[in-house]
mmCIF file of C-alpha atoms in Angstrom:
data_model
loop_
_atom_site.group_PDB
_atom_site.id
_atom_site.type_symbol
_atom_site.label_atom_id
_atom_site.label_comp_id
_atom_site.label_asym_id
_atom_site.label_seq_id
_atom_site.Cartn_x
_atom_site.Cartn_y
_atom_site.Cartn_z
ATOM 1 C CA VAL V 1 97.008 105.670 85.249
ATOM 2 C CA THR V 2 98.651 104.076 88.200
ATOM 3 C CA VAL V 3 99.442 104.749 90.747
ATOM 4 C CA VAL V 4 101.516 102.415 93.520
ATOM 5 C CA GLU V 5 102.987 102.644 96.988
ATOM 6 C CA SER V 6 105.997 100.503 98.247
ATOM 7 C CA GLY V 7 108.082 100.851 101.033
ATOM 8 C CA GLY V 8 105.788 98.857 103.390
ATOM 9 C CA GLY V 9 107.057 96.869 105.570
ATOM 10 C CA LEU V 10 107.423 95.206 110.097
ATOM 11 C CA VAL V 11 109.184 97.867 112.300
ATOM 12 C CA GLN V 12 109.172 97.923 116.098
ATOM 13 C CA ALA V 13 108.165 100.881 117.577
ATOM 14 C CA GLY V 14 109.910 104.375 117.363
ATOM 15 C CA GLY V 15 111.282 103.504 114.306
ATOM 16 C CA SER V 16 110.802 104.857 110.316
ATOM 17 C CA LEU V 17 110.037 103.559 107.677
ATOM 18 C CA ARG V 18 109.873 105.718 104.324
ATOM 19 C CA LEU V 19 106.177 104.554 101.375
ATOM 20 C CA SER V 20 106.571 105.797 97.916
ATOM 21 C CA CYS V 21 103.638 106.329 95.772
ATOM 22 C CA GLU V 22 105.081 106.372 91.926
ATOM 23 C CA ALA V 23 101.977 107.417 89.799
ATOM 24 C CA SER V 24 102.057 107.091 85.808
ATOM 25 C CA GLY V 25 99.908 108.588 83.345
ATOM 26 C CA ILE V 26 99.235 112.112 85.222
ATOM 27 C CA THR V 27 101.520 114.939 85.894
ATOM 28 C CA LEU V 28 101.838 114.566 89.898
ATOM 29 C CA ARG V 29 102.405 118.511 89.991
ATOM 30 C CA PHE V 30 99.212 118.868 89.479
ATOM 31 C CA TYR V 31 97.627 116.677 91.606
ATOM 32 C CA SER V 32 97.192 116.750 94.667
ATOM 33 C CA MET V 33 98.394 113.050 96.239
ATOM 34 C CA GLY V 34 97.203 111.905 99.292
ATOM 35 C CA TRP V 35 97.347 109.289 101.939
ATOM 36 C CA TYR V 36 94.942 107.423 103.953
ATOM 37 C CA ARG V 37 94.773 104.560 105.975
ATOM 38 C CA GLN V 38 92.926 101.344 106.480
ATOM 39 C CA THR V 39 93.010 99.480 110.143
ATOM 40 C CA PRO V 40 90.413 96.846 110.929
ATOM 41 C CA GLY V 41 87.221 97.961 111.801
ATOM 42 C CA LYS V 42 87.699 101.515 111.249
ATOM 43 C CA GLN V 43 86.905 103.857 108.165
ATOM 44 C CA ARG V 44 89.797 104.658 106.150
ATOM 45 C CA GLU V 45 91.369 107.461 107.283
ATOM 46 C CA MET V 46 93.434 110.656 105.820
ATOM 47 C CA VAL V 47 97.054 110.716 106.850
ATOM 48 C CA ALA V 48 98.708 113.276 104.984
ATOM 49 C CA GLU V 49 98.242 115.227 101.808
ATOM 50 C CA ILE V 50 100.042 117.581 99.415
ATOM 51 C CA ILE V 51 98.028 119.504 97.352
ATOM 52 C CA SER V 52 99.141 120.700 94.578
ATOM 53 C CA GLY V 53 100.721 123.787 95.447
ATOM 54 C CA GLY V 54 103.165 122.738 97.671
ATOM 55 C CA ASN V 55 101.634 123.243 100.852
ATOM 56 C CA THR V 56 101.377 119.747 103.639
ATOM 57 C CA LYS V 57 98.419 119.288 106.060
ATOM 58 C CA TYR V 58 98.326 116.029 108.552
ATOM 59 C CA ALA V 59 96.277 114.233 110.827
ATOM 60 C CA ASP V 60 96.699 115.212 114.202
ATOM 61 C CA SER V 61 97.739 111.602 114.806
ATOM 62 C CA VAL V 62 100.371 111.354 112.885
ATOM 63 C CA GLN V 63 101.525 115.754 113.252
ATOM 64 C CA GLY V 64 105.519 116.054 114.342
ATOM 65 C CA ARG V 65 106.124 112.126 113.084
ATOM 66 C CA PHE V 66 105.119 111.996 109.232
ATOM 67 C CA THR V 67 106.324 113.948 106.870
ATOM 68 C CA VAL V 68 104.067 114.371 103.034
ATOM 69 C CA SER V 69 106.259 115.279 99.872
ATOM 70 C CA ARG V 70 106.655 114.986 96.661
ATOM 71 C CA ASP V 71 109.415 114.357 93.498
ATOM 72 C CA ILE V 72 107.693 115.848 90.314
ATOM 73 C CA TYR V 73 110.526 114.815 88.349
ATOM 74 C CA LYS V 74 110.659 111.170 89.614
ATOM 75 C CA ASN V 75 106.983 111.972 89.562
ATOM 76 C CA THR V 76 106.494 110.260 93.301
ATOM 77 C CA ALA V 77 105.402 110.828 96.329
ATOM 78 C CA TYR V 78 106.536 109.881 100.110
ATOM 79 C CA LEU V 79 105.262 109.558 103.538
ATOM 80 C CA ARG V 80 107.868 109.696 105.848
ATOM 81 C CA MET V 81 107.140 107.521 109.397
ATOM 82 C CA ASN V 82 109.024 108.791 111.974
ATOM 83 C CA ASN V 83 108.303 107.269 115.795
ATOM 84 C CA LEU V 84 106.008 104.508 114.802
ATOM 85 C CA ARG V 85 103.255 103.461 117.099
ATOM 86 C CA PRO V 86 101.158 100.357 117.286
ATOM 87 C CA GLU V 87 97.936 102.153 116.198
ATOM 88 C CA ASP V 88 99.510 103.274 113.224
ATOM 89 C CA THR V 89 99.102 99.542 111.431
ATOM 90 C CA GLY V 90 97.826 99.591 108.680
ATOM 91 C CA VAL V 91 97.530 99.672 104.986
ATOM 92 C CA TYR V 92 98.697 102.750 103.560
ATOM 93 C CA TYR V 93 97.231 103.980 100.511
ATOM 94 C CA CYS V 94 98.589 106.911 97.829
ATOM 95 C CA VAL V 95 95.610 108.951 95.728
ATOM 96 C CA GLY V 96 95.907 111.229 92.864
ATOM 97 C CA ARG V 97 93.173 113.675 92.715
ATOM 98 C CA ARG V 98 93.029 116.079 90.085
ATOM 99 C CA SER V 99 90.506 118.225 91.494
ATOM 100 C CA LYS V 100 88.391 118.260 95.454
ATOM 101 C CA GLY V 101 85.888 115.571 95.999
ATOM 102 C CA THR V 102 86.869 113.938 92.800
ATOM 103 C CA SER V 103 87.678 110.565 93.630
ATOM 104 C CA GLY V 104 91.552 109.907 92.310
ATOM 105 C CA TYR V 105 93.210 107.323 91.432
ATOM 106 C CA TRP V 106 93.829 105.066 93.998
ATOM 107 C CA GLY V 107 97.139 102.492 94.333
ATOM 108 C CA GLN V 108 96.432 98.858 95.435
ATOM 109 C CA GLY V 109 97.830 100.193 99.192
ATOM 110 C CA THR V 110 101.343 99.217 100.842
ATOM 111 C CA GLN V 111 101.063 97.037 104.302
ATOM 112 C CA VAL V 112 102.519 98.898 107.404
ATOM 113 C CA THR V 113 102.799 96.599 110.627
ATOM 114 C CA VAL V 114 104.308 98.388 114.187
ATOM 115 C CA SER V 115 105.313 95.779 116.975
ATOM 116 C CA SER V 116 105.084 97.148 120.153
#
């Protein structure tokens, strides 16, 4: 199983990015796909999640600005990030979980840097 994130980069505040998470070795439609963010000195936090049934949930800090989605035919999940803020800077990780509470399959992360 491999999970590979892409799409990170440097963007000015107010800008947008779309992250991709391509999964191999799992059937994405049966998995919940989560996006987490790691910033220096802080614990890794959940940013957004799309569960196997298609429902989504978001951290309060990104609600209304980020959108999580998936393409089950491409076996890929996405995180569309609009109106980015400097505090959104961090390494973004994707994780696929078959069941709630399991460790899941994590990607290597992609860096997002938002300049003010």
